[in-house]
Coordinates of N, CA and C in Angstrom, one line a residue:
X53 N -7.9 -7.2 3.0 CA -7.2 -8.3 3.8 C -6.0 -8.8 3.0
X54 N -5.9 -9.0 1.7 CA -4.9 -9.4 1.0 C -3.6 -8.6 1.2
X55 N -3.7 -7.2 1.2 CA -2.6 -6.4 1.4 C -2.0 -6.7 2.8
X56 N -2.8 -6.8 3.8 CA -2.3 -7.2 5.2 C -1.4 -8.5 5.2
X57 N -2.1 -9.5 4.6 CA -1.4 -10.8 4.5 C -0.2 -10.7 3.7
X58 N -0.2 -9.9 2.5 CA 1.2 -9.7 1.9 C 2.2 -9.0 2.7
X59 N 1.8 -8.1 3.5 CA 2.8 -7.4 4.3 C 3.3 -8.4 5.4
X60 N 2.4 -9.1 6.1 CA 3.0 -9.9 7.2 C 3.7 -11.1 6.6
X61 N 3.2 -11.8 5.6 CA 3.9 -13.0 5.0 C 5.2 -12.6 4.4
X62 N 5.2 -11.5 3.6 CA 6.4 -11.0 2.9 C 7.6 -10.6 3.9
X63 N 7.1 -10.0 5.1 CA 8.1 -9.6 6.0 C 8.6 -10.8 6.9
X64 N 7.6 -11.7 7.1 CA 8.2 -13.0 7.9 C 9.0 -13.8 6.9
X65 N 8.8 -14.0 5.7 CA 9.6 -14.7 4.7 C 11.0 -14.2 4.6
X66 N 10.9 -13.0 4.4 CA 12.3 -12.0 4.3 C 13.1 -12.2 5.5
X67 N 12.4 -12.1 6.7 CA 13.1 -12.2 7.9 C 13.8 -13.6 8.0
X68 N 13.0 -14.7 7.8 CA 13.4 -16.0 7.8 C 14.6 -16.3 6.9
X69 N 14.4 -15.6 5.7 CA 15.6 -15.6 4.7 C 16.9 -15.0 5.4
X70 N 16.8 -13.9 6.0 CA 17.8 -13.3 6.7 C 18.4 -14.1 7.8
X71 N 17.6 -14.8 8.6 CA 18.1 -15.7 9.6 C 18.7 -16.8 9.0
X72 N 18.4 -17.1 7.8 CA 18.9 -18.4 7.2 C 20.3 -18.0 6.4
X73 N 20.6 -16.7 6.5 CA 22.0 -16.4 5.9 C 22.0 -15.4 4.9
X74 N 20.8 -15.0 4.3 CA 20.9 -14.1 3.2 C 21.1 -12.7 3.9
X75 N 22.4 -12.3 3.6 CA 22.9 -11.1 4.3 C 22.0 -9.8 4.0
X76 N 21.5 -9.6 2.9 CA 20.7 -8.4 2.4 C 19.4 -8.3 3.2
X77 N 19.1 -9.6 3.7 CA 17.6 -9.4 4.6 C 18.0 -9.8 6.0
X78 N 19.2 -9.5 6.4 CA 19.5 -9.9 7.9 C 18.9 -8.6 8.7
X79 N 17.8 -8.7 9.2 CA 17.2 -7.7 10.2 C 15.9 -7.4 9.9
X80 N 15.2 -6.7 10.8 CA 13.7 -6.4 10.7 C 13.6 -5.2 9.7
X81 N 14.6 -4.3 9.5 CA 14.3 -3.3 8.7 C 14.3 -3.7 7.2
X82 N 15.1 -4.6 6.8 CA 15.1 -5.0 5.3 C 13.9 -5.9 5.1
X83 N 13.6 -6.7 6.1 CA 12.3 -7.6 6.1 C 11.0 -6.8 5.9
X84 N 11.0 -5.7 6.6 CA 9.8 -4.9 6.4 C 9.8 -4.1 5.2
X85 N 10.9 -3.9 4.5 CA 10.9 -3.3 3.2 C 10.4 -4.3 2.2
X86 N 10.7 -5.5 2.4 CA 10.3 -6.6 1.5 C 8.8 -6.7 1.6
X87 N 8.2 -6.8 2.9 CA 6.8 -6.9 3.1 C 6.0 -5.7 2.5
X88 N 6.5 -4.6 2.8 CA 5.7 -3.4 2.2 C 5.9 -3.2 0.7
X89 N 6.9 -3.7 0.2 CA 7.0 -3.7 -1.2 C 6.1 -4.6 -2.0
X90 N 6.0 -5.8 -1.4 CA 5.0 -6.8 -1.7 C 3.6 -6.3 -1.6
X91 N 3.1 -5.7 -0.7 CA 1.9 -5.0 -0.4 C 1.7 -4.1 -1.6
X92 N 2.6 -3.4 -1.9 CA 2.4 -2.2 -2.9 C 2.4 -2.8 -4.5
X93 N 3.1 -3.8 -4.5 CA 3.1 -4.6 -5.9 C 1.5 -5.1 -6.0
X94 N 1.1 -5.8 -5.0 CA -0.3 -6.1 -5.2 C -1.3 -5.1 -5.4
X95 N -1.2 -4.1 -4.5 CA -2.2 -3.0 -4.7 C -2.0 -2.1 -5.9
X96 N -0.7 -1.9 -6.4 CA -0.4 -1.3 -7.6 C -0.9 -1.9 -8.8
X97 N -0.7 -3.3 -8.8 CA -1.3 -3.9 -10.2 C -2.8 -3.9 -10.1
X98 N -3.4 -3.9 -8.9 CA -4.9 -3.7 -8.9 C -5.4 -2.4 -9.6
X99 N -4.6 -1.4 -9.7 CA -4.9 -0.1 -10.4 C -5.1 -0.4 -11.8
X100 N -4.6 -1.5 -12.3 CA -4.5 -1.6 -13.8 C -5.4 -3.0 -14.3
X101 N -5.9 -3.7 -13.4 CA -6.6 -5.0 -13.9 C -8.0 -4.9 -13.3
X102 N -9.0 -5.5 -14.2 CA -10.2 -5.5 -14.0 C -10.6 -6.8 -13.1
X103 N -11.6 -6.7 -12.2 CA -12.5 -5.7 -12.0 C -12.0 -4.6 -10.8
X104 N -11.0 -4.7 -10.3 CA -10.5 -3.8 -9.3 C -10.3 -2.4 -9.9
X105 N -9.8 -2.3 -11.1 CA -9.6 -0.9 -11.6 C -10.9 -0.2 -11.6
X106 N -12.0 -0.8 -12.0 CA -13.4 0.0 -12.1 C -13.8 0.4 -10.7
X107 N -13.5 -0.5 -9.7 CA -13.9 -0.3 -8.4 C -13.0 0.9 -7.7
X108 N -11.6 0.9 -8.1 CA -11.0 2.1 -7.6 C -11.3 3.3 -8.4
X109 N -11.6 3.3 -9.5 CA -12.2 4.6 -10.1 C -13.4 5.1 -9.4
X110 N -14.3 4.1 -9.1 CA -15.5 4.6 -8.4 C -15.3 5.0 -7.1
X111 N -14.1 4.6 -6.3 CA -13.7 5.3 -5.2 C -13.1 6.6 -5.1
X112 N -12.8 7.1 -6.1 CA -12.2 8.5 -6.3 C -13.3 9.5 -5.9
X113 N -13.3 10.4 -4.9 CA -14.4 11.2 -4.6 C -14.8 12.0 -5.8
X114 N -16.1 12.1 -5.9 CA -16.8 12.7 -7.0 C -16.2 14.1 -7.4
X115 N -15.8 14.9 -6.5 CA -15.3 16.3 -6.8 C -14.0 16.3 -7.5
X116 N -13.2 15.1 -7.6 CA -11.9 15.2 -8.1 C -12.0 14.8 -9.7
X117 N -11.3 15.5 -10.5 CA -11.3 15.3 -11.8 C -10.6 14.0 -12.3
X118 N -10.9 13.6 -13.5 CA -10.3 12.6 -14.1 C -10.0 11.3 -13.3
X119 N -11.0 10.6 -12.7 CA -10.7 9.5 -11.7 C -9.8 8.5 -12.4
X120 N -10.1 8.2 -13.6 CA -9.2 7.1 -14.2 C -7.8 7.4 -14.4
X121 N -7.4 8.7 -14.7 CA -6.1 9.2 -14.6 C -5.4 9.1 -13.2
X122 N -6.2 9.5 -12.3 CA -5.8 9.5 -10.9 C -5.4 8.0 -10.4
X123 N -6.3 7.1 -10.9 CA -6.1 5.7 -10.5 C -4.7 5.2 -11.1
X124 N -4.6 5.5 -12.3 CA -3.4 5.2 -13.1 C -2.2 5.7 -12.5
X125 N -2.3 7.1 -12.2 CA -1.1 7.7 -11.6 C -0.8 7.1 -10.3
X126 N -1.7 6.8 -9.4 CA -1.3 6.3 -8.1 C -0.9 4.8 -8.2
X127 N -1.4 4.1 -9.2 CA -0.9 2.8 -9.5 C 0.5 2.8 -9.9
X128 N 0.9 3.8 -10.9 CA 2.4 3.8 -11.2 C 3.2 4.2 -10.0
X129 N 2.7 5.2 -9.2 CA 3.5 5.6 -7.9 C 3.7 4.5 -7.0
X130 N 2.7 3.7 -6.8 CA 2.6 2.5 -6.0 C 3.8 1.5 -6.4
X131 N 3.7 1.1 -7.7 CA 4.6 0.2 -8.2 C 6.1 0.7 -8.3
X132 N 6.4 2.0 -8.6 CA 7.6 2.6 -8.5 C 8.1 2.7 -7.1
X133 N 7.3 2.8 -6.1 CA 7.6 2.9 -4.7 C 8.0 1.6 -4.1
X134 N 7.3 0.6 -4.7 CA 7.6 -0.8 -4.3 C 9.0 -1.2 -4.8
X135 N 9.4 -0.8 -6.0 CA 10.6 -1.1 -6.5 C 11.7 -0.4 -5.7
X136 N 11.6 0.9 -5.5 CA 12.4 1.8 -4.7 C 12.7 1.3 -3.3
X137 N 11.7 0.6 -2.7 CA 11.8 0.1 -1.4 C 12.8 -1.0 -1.3
X138 N 13.1 -1.7 -2.5 CA 14.1 -2.9 -2.5 C 15.3 -2.5 -2.8
X139 N 15.6 -1.2 -3.0 CA 16.9 -0.7 -3.2 C 17.4 0.1 -2.1
X140 N 18.3 -0.4 -1.3 CA 18.7 0.2 0.0 C 19.0 1.7 -0.1
X141 N 19.6 2.3 -1.1 CA 19.8 3.7 -1.2 C 18.5 4.5 -1.4
X142 N 17.5 3.9 -1.8 CA 16.3 4.6 -2.2 C 15.2 4.2 -1.2
X143 N 15.3 3.3 -0.5 CA 14.2 2.8 0.5 C 13.7 3.7 1.4
X144 N 14.6 4.5 2.1 CA 14.0 5.4 3.2 C 13.1 6.6 2.4
X145 N 13.7 7.3 1.4 CA 12.8 8.4 0.7 C 11.6 7.7 0.1
X146 N 11.7 6.5 -0.5 CA 10.6 5.8 -1.0 C 9.5 5.6 0.0
X147 N 9.9 5.0 1.1 CA 8.8 4.7 2.3 C 8.2 6.1 2.8
X148 N 9.0 7.1 2.8 CA 8.4 8.4 3.3 C 7.3 8.9 2.2
X149 N 7.7 8.8 0.8 CA 6.9 9.0 -0.1 C 5.7 8.3 -0.1
X150 N 5.8 7.0 0.0 CA 4.6 6.0 0.1 C 3.7 6.4 1.3
X151 N 4.3 6.7 2.4 CA 3.4 7.2 3.6 C 2.7 8.5 3.1
X152 N 3.2 9.3 2.4 CA 2.5 10.6 2.1 C 1.4 10.2 1.0
X153 N 1.7 9.3 0.2 CA 0.6 8.9 -0.8 C -0.5 8.1 -0.1
X154 N -0.2 7.5 0.9 CA -1.3 6.7 1.6 C -2.2 7.7 2.3
X155 N -1.6 8.8 2.9 CA -2.3 9.8 3.5 C -3.2 10.5 2.5
X156 N -2.6 10.8 1.4 CA -3.4 11.5 0.4 C -4.5 10.8 -0.1
X157 N -4.3 9.5 -0.3 CA -5.3 8.6 -0.9 C -6.4 8.3 0.2
X158 N -6.1 8.3 1.4 CA -7.2 7.9 2.5 C -8.5 8.6 2.4
X159 N -8.7 9.8 1.9 CA -10.0 10.4 1.7 C -10.8 9.5 0.6
X160 N -10.3 8.9 -0.3 CA -10.9 8.0 -1.3 C -11.5 6.8 -0.4
X161 N -10.7 6.3 0.5 CA -11.2 5.2 1.2 C -12.5 5.6 2.2
X162 N -12.4 6.8 2.7 CA -13.4 7.3 3.5 C -14.7 7.6 2.6
X163 N -14.5 8.2 1.5 CA -15.5 8.4 0.6 C -16.3 7.0 0.1
X164 N -15.4 6.0 -0.1 CA -16.0 4.8 -0.6 C -16.9 4.0 0.5
X165 N -16.2 4.1 1.7 CA -17.0 3.6 2.8 C -18.3 4.2 3.1
X166 N -18.4 5.5 3.0 CA -19.6 6.4 3.2 C -20.6 6.1 2.2
X167 N -20.2 6.0 0.9 CA -20.9 5.8 -0.1 C -21.3 4.3 -0.4
X168 N -20.8 3.4 0.5 CA -21.2 2.0 0.4 C -20.9 1.3 -0.8
X169 N -19.6 1.7 -1.3 CA -19.2 1.2 -2.6 C -18.7 -0.4 -2.5
X170 N -18.4 -1.0 -3.7 CA -17.8 -2.3 -3.6 C -16.5 -2.2 -4.4
X171 N -15.8 -3.1 -4.2 CA -14.5 -3.2 -4.9 C -14.4 -4.9 -5.2
X172 N -14.3 -5.0 -6.7 CA -14.3 -6.3 -7.2 C -15.5 -7.2 -6.7
X173 N -16.6 -6.6 -6.5 CA -17.9 -7.3 -6.2 C -18.0 -7.3 -4.6
X174 N -17.2 -6.9 -3.8 CA -17.2 -7.1 -2.4 C -17.2 -5.7 -1.9
X175 N -18.0 -5.5 -0.7 CA -18.1 -4.2 0.1 C -16.7 -3.8 0.3
X176 N -16.4 -2.4 0.3 CA -15.1 -2.0 0.8 C -14.9 -2.1 2.2
X177 N -13.8 -2.1 2.6 CA -13.5 -2.3 4.1 C -14.1 -1.1 4.8
X178 N -15.0 -1.5 5.9 CA -15.6 -0.3 6.6 C -14.5 0.6 7.2
X179 N -15.1 1.7 7.5 CA -14.2 2.7 7.9 C -13.3 2.6 9.0
X180 N -13.9 1.9 10.1 CA -13.1 1.6 11.3 C -11.9 0.8 11.0
X181 N -12.1 -0.5 10.5 CA -11.0 -1.4 10.3 C -10.0 -0.8 9.1
X182 N -10.6 -0.1 8.2 CA -9.7 0.6 7.1 C -8.8 1.6 7.7
X183 N -9.3 2.4 8.8 CA -8.5 3.4 9.4 C -7.3 2.7 10.1
X184 N -7.7 1.7 10.9 CA -6.7 0.9 11.6 C -5.7 0.3 10.7
X185 N -6.0 -0.2 9.6 CA -5.2 -0.7 8.6 C -4.1 0.3 7.9
X186 N -4.8 1.6 7.7 CA -4.1 2.7 7.3 C -3.0 3.1 8.1
X187 N -3.4 3.2 9.4 CA -2.4 3.6 10.5 C -1.3 2.6 10.5
X188 N -1.6 1.2 10.5 CA -0.5 0.3 10.5 C 0.4 0.4 9.3
X189 N -0.2 0.5 8.0 CA 0.7 0.7 6.8 C 1.5 1.9 6.7
X190 N 1.0 3.1 7.3 CA 1.7 4.3 7.3 C 2.8 4.1 8.4
X191 N 2.5 3.5 9.5 CA 3.5 3.2 10.5 C 4.6 2.4 10.0
X192 N 4.4 1.4 9.3 CA 5.4 0.6 8.8 C 6.3 1.4 7.8
X193 N 5.7 2.2 6.9 CA 6.3 3.0 6.0 C 7.3 4.0 6.8
X194 N 6.9 4.5 7.9 CA 7.6 5.5 8.6 C 8.7 4.9 9.4
X195 N 8.4 3.6 9.8 CA 9.5 3.0 10.6 C 10.6 2.7 9.6
X196 N 10.3 2.3 8.3 CA 11.2 2.1 7.2 C 12.1 3.4 7.1
X197 N 11.4 4.5 7.0 CA 11.8 5.7 6.5 C 12.9 6.2 7.6
X198 N 12.3 6.1 8.9 CA 13.0 6.8 10.0 C 13.6 5.8 11.1
X199 N 13.6 4.5 10.7 CA 14.0 3.4 11.7 C 15.5 3.3 11.6
X200 N 16.0 2.2 12.1 CA 17.5 2.0 12.1 C 18.1 1.7 10.7

């Protein structure tokens, strides 16, 4: 739920800043970039901090090798993508890359839900709501990548 709140609040605050005269944030497209970047900063740092890191490692499907390295790599990609979203010239390709990353990581969410895992001591988001959130996040990324 925290990533969704970050997306919504980050987008709203950025949009309000744009309306207040911050030219770089004037419009929904730049505001969405800020909201999605905030989402990925939060989720990216979770790949490196306890107890979330341990939960994310457990989420990696058992058939994949080196789950710790995969979690580190995806965390780095999320943080790099967040930074690239904030640079107008790199925002569109970064958003497309993040959409692909989310699609690639979704099987880990499915696996975690099916195995009844926890993340930081709380059950992972059930598959139905998680799928809806994933569709929203990928949709925002694609809107940034292919929108105005």
